[in-house]
mmCIF file of C-alpha atoms in Angstrom:
data_model
loop_
_atom_site.group_PDB
_atom_site.id
_atom_site.type_symbol
_atom_site.label_atom_id
_atom_site.label_comp_id
_atom_site.label_asym_id
_atom_site.label_seq_id
_atom_site.Cartn_x
_atom_site.Cartn_y
_atom_site.Cartn_z
ATOM 1 C CA ASP A 210 10.536 117.606 -138.417
ATOM 2 C CA TYR A 211 13.391 116.203 -136.310
ATOM 3 C CA ALA A 212 11.984 112.667 -136.291
ATOM 4 C CA VAL A 213 11.473 112.663 -140.057
ATOM 5 C CA LYS A 214 15.043 113.797 -140.627
ATOM 6 C CA TYR A 215 16.227 111.062 -138.281
ATOM 7 C CA TRP A 216 14.393 108.331 -140.207
ATOM 8 C CA LEU A 217 15.502 109.681 -143.577
ATOM 9 C CA SER A 218 19.123 110.057 -142.459
ATOM 10 C CA ASN A 219 19.112 106.409 -141.401
ATOM 11 C CA GLY A 220 17.992 105.205 -144.783
ATOM 12 C CA ALA A 221 14.210 105.093 -144.521
ATOM 13 C CA PRO A 222 12.678 106.239 -147.814
ATOM 14 C CA ALA A 223 9.977 108.886 -147.575
ATOM 15 C CA SER A 224 7.742 106.588 -149.599
ATOM 16 C CA LYS A 225 7.720 104.151 -146.650
ATOM 17 C CA LEU A 226 6.851 106.661 -143.920
ATOM 18 C CA VAL A 227 3.214 107.128 -142.915
ATOM 19 C CA VAL A 228 2.448 110.283 -140.948
ATOM 20 C CA GLY A 229 0.101 110.204 -137.963
ATOM 21 C CA PHE A 230 -2.729 112.704 -137.513
ATOM 22 C CA PRO A 231 -4.174 112.894 -133.969
ATOM 23 C CA THR A 232 -7.821 113.763 -133.391
ATOM 24 C CA TYR A 233 -7.211 114.394 -129.703
ATOM 25 C CA GLY A 234 -5.278 116.737 -127.461
ATOM 26 C CA ARG A 235 -2.953 116.444 -124.492
ATOM 27 C CA SER A 236 -3.912 118.449 -121.424
ATOM 28 C CA PHE A 237 -2.055 119.725 -118.373
ATOM 29 C CA ALA A 238 -2.775 121.504 -115.101
ATOM 30 C CA LEU A 239 -0.992 124.845 -115.020
ATOM 31 C CA LYS A 240 0.898 125.748 -111.872
ATOM 32 C CA ASN A 241 0.003 129.384 -112.431
ATOM 33 C CA PRO A 242 -3.097 130.107 -114.549
ATOM 34 C CA SER A 243 -1.599 133.469 -115.485
ATOM 35 C CA ASP A 244 1.401 131.729 -117.045
ATOM 36 C CA ASN A 245 -0.349 129.877 -119.846
ATOM 37 C CA GLY A 246 1.839 129.978 -122.931
ATOM 38 C CA ILE A 247 3.873 127.193 -124.455
ATOM 39 C CA GLY A 248 6.595 126.479 -121.930
ATOM 40 C CA ALA A 249 4.442 127.237 -118.888
ATOM 41 C CA PRO A 250 5.146 125.134 -115.771
ATOM 42 C CA THR A 251 2.601 122.408 -115.052
ATOM 43 C CA SER A 252 1.741 120.374 -111.977
ATOM 44 C CA GLY A 253 0.332 117.278 -113.654
ATOM 45 C CA PRO A 254 -2.164 116.101 -116.253
ATOM 46 C CA GLY A 255 -5.343 117.970 -117.039
ATOM 47 C CA SER A 256 -8.597 116.686 -115.615
ATOM 48 C CA ALA A 257 -10.349 113.857 -117.451
ATOM 49 C CA GLY A 258 -12.915 114.667 -120.119
ATOM 50 C CA PRO A 259 -16.604 113.807 -119.628
ATOM 51 C CA HIS A 260 -16.563 111.096 -122.308
ATOM 52 C CA THR A 261 -12.997 109.826 -122.690
ATOM 53 C CA LYS A 262 -12.495 109.890 -118.905
ATOM 54 C CA GLU A 263 -8.702 109.873 -119.085
ATOM 55 C CA SER A 264 -6.553 112.457 -117.320
ATOM 56 C CA GLY A 265 -4.293 114.406 -119.634
ATOM 57 C CA PHE A 266 -6.249 113.402 -122.731
ATOM 58 C CA SER A 267 -9.239 114.911 -124.553
ATOM 59 C CA ALA A 268 -11.037 113.981 -127.746
ATOM 60 C CA TYR A 269 -11.397 116.723 -130.340
ATOM 61 C CA TYR A 270 -15.136 116.906 -129.698
ATOM 62 C CA GLU A 271 -14.462 117.429 -125.975
ATOM 63 C CA ILE A 272 -12.049 120.241 -126.829
ATOM 64 C CA CYS A 273 -14.762 121.881 -128.950
ATOM 65 C CA THR A 274 -17.030 121.921 -125.892
ATOM 66 C CA PHE A 275 -14.183 123.389 -123.833
ATOM 67 C CA LEU A 276 -13.782 126.190 -126.372
ATOM 68 C CA GLN A 277 -17.517 126.862 -126.430
ATOM 69 C CA ASN A 278 -17.433 127.214 -122.652
ATOM 70 C CA GLY A 279 -15.126 130.210 -122.838
ATOM 71 C CA ALA A 280 -11.600 128.832 -123.115
ATOM 72 C CA ALA A 281 -9.047 131.084 -124.775
ATOM 73 C CA ASP A 282 -7.947 129.590 -128.095
ATOM 74 C CA THR A 283 -4.443 130.516 -129.230
ATOM 75 C CA TRP A 284 -2.464 129.732 -132.361
ATOM 76 C CA SER A 285 1.232 128.914 -132.024
ATOM 77 C CA SER A 286 3.160 130.125 -135.050
ATOM 78 C CA VAL A 287 6.107 128.044 -133.875
ATOM 79 C CA ALA A 288 4.168 124.800 -133.638
ATOM 80 C CA ASN A 289 1.671 125.594 -136.416
ATOM 81 C CA ALA A 290 -0.986 124.241 -134.089
ATOM 82 C CA PRO A 291 -3.441 125.607 -131.530
ATOM 83 C CA TYR A 292 -3.647 125.389 -127.787
ATOM 84 C CA ALA A 293 -6.388 126.480 -125.405
ATOM 85 C CA TYR A 294 -6.621 127.293 -121.728
ATOM 86 C CA LYS A 295 -9.083 128.313 -119.065
ATOM 87 C CA GLY A 296 -8.192 128.619 -115.419
ATOM 88 C CA SER A 297 -5.547 126.013 -114.680
ATOM 89 C CA TYR A 298 -6.566 123.697 -117.549
ATOM 90 C CA TRP A 299 -4.352 123.770 -120.670
ATOM 91 C CA VAL A 300 -4.682 121.618 -123.785
ATOM 92 C CA GLY A 301 -2.649 121.410 -126.971
ATOM 93 C CA TYR A 302 -4.387 119.855 -129.943
ATOM 94 C CA ASP A 303 -4.909 119.870 -133.707
ATOM 95 C CA ASN A 304 -7.695 121.593 -135.615
ATOM 96 C CA GLN A 305 -8.658 121.848 -139.276
ATOM 97 C CA ARG A 306 -6.035 124.503 -139.937
ATOM 98 C CA SER A 307 -3.160 122.473 -138.488
ATOM 99 C CA PHE A 308 -4.397 119.322 -140.251
ATOM 100 C CA GLN A 309 -4.255 121.159 -143.571
ATOM 101 C CA ILE A 310 -0.745 122.486 -142.904
ATOM 102 C CA LYS A 311 0.470 119.035 -141.952
ATOM 103 C CA ALA A 312 -1.206 117.342 -144.937
ATOM 104 C CA GLU A 313 0.318 119.849 -147.360
ATOM 105 C CA TRP A 314 3.722 119.216 -145.778
ATOM 106 C CA LEU A 315 3.145 115.468 -146.186
ATOM 107 C CA LYS A 316 2.417 115.855 -149.906
ATOM 108 C CA LYS A 317 5.332 118.206 -150.487
ATOM 109 C CA ASN A 318 7.747 115.671 -149.001
ATOM 110 C CA ASN A 319 6.255 112.675 -150.851
ATOM 111 C CA PHE A 320 5.528 110.556 -147.802
ATOM 112 C CA ALA A 321 3.611 107.306 -148.147
ATOM 113 C CA GLY A 322 0.388 108.572 -146.663
ATOM 114 C CA ALA A 323 -1.488 109.361 -143.491
ATOM 115 C CA MET A 324 -3.051 107.521 -140.594
ATOM 116 C CA VAL A 325 -5.504 108.787 -138.009
ATOM 117 C CA TRP A 326 -5.831 108.038 -134.313
ATOM 118 C CA ALA A 327 -8.668 107.740 -133.888
ATOM 119 C CA ILE A 328 -11.816 107.931 -135.982
ATOM 120 C CA ASP A 329 -14.074 108.040 -132.942
ATOM 121 C CA LEU A 330 -12.146 110.904 -131.340
ATOM 122 C CA ASP A 331 -13.093 113.261 -134.168
ATOM 123 C CA ASP A 332 -16.541 114.881 -134.041
ATOM 124 C CA PHE A 333 -18.160 112.004 -135.916
ATOM 125 C CA THR A 334 -21.731 113.102 -135.205
ATOM 126 C CA GLY A 335 -21.070 116.728 -136.122
ATOM 127 C CA SER A 336 -22.964 117.825 -133.024
ATOM 128 C CA PHE A 337 -20.099 119.183 -130.903
ATOM 129 C CA CYS A 338 -17.947 121.399 -133.111
ATOM 130 C CA ASN A 339 -20.472 122.746 -135.651
ATOM 131 C CA GLN A 340 -18.067 121.839 -138.460
ATOM 132 C CA GLY A 341 -19.956 118.903 -139.945
ATOM 133 C CA LYS A 342 -19.235 115.220 -139.394
ATOM 134 C CA TYR A 343 -15.581 114.237 -139.043
ATOM 135 C CA PRO A 344 -14.238 117.796 -139.469
ATOM 136 C CA LEU A 345 -10.575 116.843 -138.992
ATOM 137 C CA ILE A 346 -10.621 113.670 -141.072
ATOM 138 C CA SER A 347 -12.630 115.424 -143.777
ATOM 139 C CA LYS A 348 -10.034 118.204 -143.931
ATOM 140 C CA LEU A 349 -7.266 115.616 -144.207
ATOM 141 C CA LYS A 350 -9.064 113.792 -147.012
ATOM 142 C CA SER A 351 -9.803 116.952 -148.978
ATOM 143 C CA THR A 352 -6.239 118.255 -148.645
ATOM 144 C CA LEU A 353 -4.817 114.922 -149.806
ATOM 145 C CA GLY A 354 -7.353 114.751 -152.626
ATOM 146 C CA ILE A 355 -8.886 111.492 -151.416
ATOM 147 C CA GLN A 356 -12.262 110.619 -152.899
ATOM 148 C CA GLY A 357 -14.518 108.176 -151.079
ATOM 149 C CA CYS A 358 -13.337 105.477 -148.700
ATOM 150 C CA SER A 359 -11.182 102.417 -149.076
ATOM 151 C CA GLY A 360 -10.490 99.618 -146.653
ATOM 152 C CA SER A 361 -7.200 97.924 -145.881
ATOM 153 C CA SER A 362 -5.908 95.382 -143.404
ATOM 154 C CA GLY A 363 -7.283 95.739 -139.943
ATOM 155 C CA GLY A 364 -10.624 97.261 -140.814
ATOM 156 C CA SER A 365 -13.567 97.155 -143.118
ATOM 157 C CA PRO A 366 -14.555 100.096 -145.285
ATOM 158 C CA GLY A 367 -16.432 102.471 -143.091
ATOM 159 C CA GLY A 368 -13.831 102.760 -140.391
ATOM 160 C CA SER A 369 -14.037 102.079 -136.685
ATOM 161 C CA SER A 370 -16.497 100.832 -134.150
ATOM 162 C CA GLY A 371 -16.276 103.971 -132.058
ATOM 163 C CA ARG A 372 -19.442 105.668 -130.917
ATOM 164 C CA THR A 373 -20.479 108.759 -129.083
ATOM 165 C CA PRO A 374 -22.140 108.237 -125.718
ATOM 166 C CA GLY A 375 -25.462 106.562 -126.392
ATOM 167 C CA GLU A 376 -25.170 106.690 -130.164
ATOM 168 C CA ASN A 377 -23.667 104.560 -132.897
ATOM 169 C CA SER A 378 -21.366 106.209 -135.368
ATOM 170 C CA GLY A 379 -21.854 106.140 -139.105
ATOM 171 C CA ASP A 380 -20.096 107.241 -142.250
ATOM 172 C CA SER A 381 -16.729 106.429 -140.745
ATOM 173 C CA PRO A 382 -14.016 107.312 -143.238
ATOM 174 C CA GLY A 383 -12.206 104.201 -144.337
ATOM 175 C CA SER A 384 -8.764 102.949 -143.565
ATOM 176 C CA SER A 385 -5.706 102.562 -145.712
ATOM 177 C CA SER A 386 -2.177 103.834 -146.127
ATOM 178 C CA GLY A 387 0.202 104.542 -148.950
ATOM 179 C CA GLY A 388 -1.180 107.852 -150.053
ATOM 180 C CA SER A 389 -4.626 107.412 -148.605
ATOM 181 C CA LEU A 390 -6.251 107.942 -145.282
ATOM 182 C CA GLY A 391 -5.337 105.497 -142.546
ATOM 183 C CA GLY A 392 -7.956 104.286 -140.135
ATOM 184 C CA SER A 393 -7.751 103.318 -136.500
ATOM 185 C CA SER A 394 -9.126 100.612 -134.299
ATOM 186 C CA GLY A 395 -11.568 103.023 -132.655
ATOM 187 C CA ARG A 396 -12.540 103.194 -128.992
ATOM 188 C CA THR A 397 -15.770 103.946 -127.269
ATOM 189 C CA PRO A 398 -15.628 107.388 -125.612
ATOM 190 C CA GLY A 399 -15.233 106.822 -121.915
ATOM 191 C CA GLU A 400 -12.790 103.947 -122.394
ATOM 192 C CA ASN A 401 -9.143 104.498 -121.614
ATOM 193 C CA LEU A 402 -6.672 103.961 -124.396
ATOM 194 C CA GLY A 403 -4.190 101.360 -123.288
ATOM 195 C CA ASP A 404 -1.900 101.561 -126.257
ATOM 196 C CA SER A 405 -0.118 104.581 -127.575
ATOM 197 C CA PRO A 406 -2.626 106.899 -129.197
ATOM 198 C CA GLY A 407 -1.726 108.634 -132.364
ATOM 199 C CA SER A 408 1.467 106.823 -133.186
ATOM 200 C CA SER A 409 2.205 105.830 -136.747
ATOM 201 C CA SER A 410 4.953 103.685 -138.191
ATOM 202 C CA GLY A 411 7.985 104.340 -136.060
ATOM 203 C CA GLY A 412 6.363 107.312 -134.424
ATOM 204 C CA SER A 413 6.141 108.345 -130.817
ATOM 205 C CA PRO A 414 2.833 108.258 -128.937
ATOM 206 C CA GLY A 415 0.688 111.165 -129.893
ATOM 207 C CA GLY A 416 2.901 112.063 -132.793
ATOM 208 C CA SER A 417 3.453 111.339 -136.405
ATOM 209 C CA SER A 418 6.152 109.097 -137.771
ATOM 210 C CA GLY A 419 8.048 112.218 -138.539
ATOM 211 C CA GLY A 420 7.012 114.796 -135.980
ATOM 212 C CA SER A 421 5.748 116.864 -138.864
ATOM 213 C CA PRO A 422 4.269 120.321 -138.648
ATOM 214 C CA GLY A 423 0.722 120.082 -137.455
ATOM 215 C CA GLY A 424 1.202 116.883 -135.462
ATOM 216 C CA SER A 425 1.117 116.250 -131.769
ATOM 217 C CA SER A 426 4.313 116.354 -129.832
ATOM 218 C CA GLY A 427 5.481 113.340 -127.923
ATOM 219 C CA GLY A 428 7.075 114.530 -124.754
ATOM 220 C CA SER A 429 9.167 112.675 -122.239
ATOM 221 C CA PRO A 430 8.101 111.911 -118.671
ATOM 222 C CA GLY A 431 8.123 115.108 -116.726
ATOM 223 C CA GLY A 432 8.100 116.850 -120.040
ATOM 224 C CA SER A 433 6.245 119.685 -121.533
ATOM 225 C CA SER A 434 3.087 121.145 -122.833
ATOM 226 C CA GLY A 435 4.932 122.381 -125.860
ATOM 227 C CA GLY A 436 6.631 120.114 -128.286
ATOM 228 C CA SER A 437 7.886 119.605 -131.770
ATOM 229 C CA PRO A 438 6.853 121.830 -134.664
ATOM 230 C CA GLY A 439 3.167 121.387 -135.218
ATOM 231 C CA GLY A 440 2.914 119.765 -131.855
ATOM 232 C CA GLY A 441 0.031 119.165 -129.629
ATOM 233 C CA SER A 442 0.800 119.467 -126.019
ATOM 234 C CA GLY A 443 3.537 117.086 -125.088
ATOM 235 C CA GLU A 444 3.087 113.824 -123.341
ATOM 236 C CA SER A 445 3.319 112.724 -119.832
ATOM 237 C CA PRO A 446 2.239 114.623 -116.779
ATOM 238 C CA GLY A 447 4.194 116.092 -114.012
ATOM 239 C CA GLY A 448 6.612 118.284 -115.820
ATOM 240 C CA SER A 449 6.827 121.742 -117.126
ATOM 241 C CA SER A 450 5.891 122.531 -120.614
ATOM 242 C CA GLY A 451 8.794 121.870 -122.834
ATOM 243 C CA GLY A 452 11.837 119.808 -123.443
ATOM 244 C CA SER A 453 13.653 117.354 -121.256
ATOM 245 C CA PRO A 454 12.345 115.478 -118.217
ATOM 246 C CA GLY A 455 11.555 117.875 -115.438
ATOM 247 C CA GLY A 456 12.592 120.740 -117.615
ATOM 248 C CA SER A 457 10.814 123.902 -118.497
ATOM 249 C CA SER A 458 9.911 125.536 -121.707
ATOM 250 C CA GLY A 459 10.758 125.139 -125.308
ATOM 251 C CA GLY A 460 9.761 122.957 -128.171
ATOM 252 C CA SER A 461 12.028 121.292 -130.610
#
């Protein structure tokens, strides 16, 4: 929660901070497949997913397929978030459990609300993860006590235009902030994300506006696969898995 404390200590009221919830993971190539914990040295980004096609980045539904194909799934009690690995491929991400932890933390600290990046990176068809449609966003909504959908600026009720390969999406949870679920602009799987995924107001790419438990970590270039409490996997490729540029292990 370093980032949250920073914003609060500089006068930002909690009621103005919207926390980001990522429906994707950050992946890395391990230098040594046997050294696969948080803090393990990496040689670069993980290979691109079959649908998102971006190195170092995987949609939640792609991660579900990775897990079903025999990847080891591990829970980090430090980060309050999972990571998975198989061979030299390592990915840190969020699941329903970490979303619930983060949403409960959000409510406890009276933040303005939540936003999601991105609707179309969740399992919106329900066919990949066997957890129903929008398993992550649904968990966020239920934990925050949100009923139904509501639209706000930047999107109509129903959410994004994202779609799974060859199929239109439906029932997209709506967008809003200030105590309700925030939507995204949505991307078609297979299209690279040019802007910073997962960032909320004042937040770092891949993270929440407060680096809250359950969120993705935003690492520095040459940084890590392990990040802030609740973190996903860190950010840019080329480094080891924690901390400062070029450094090795450790989350914040």
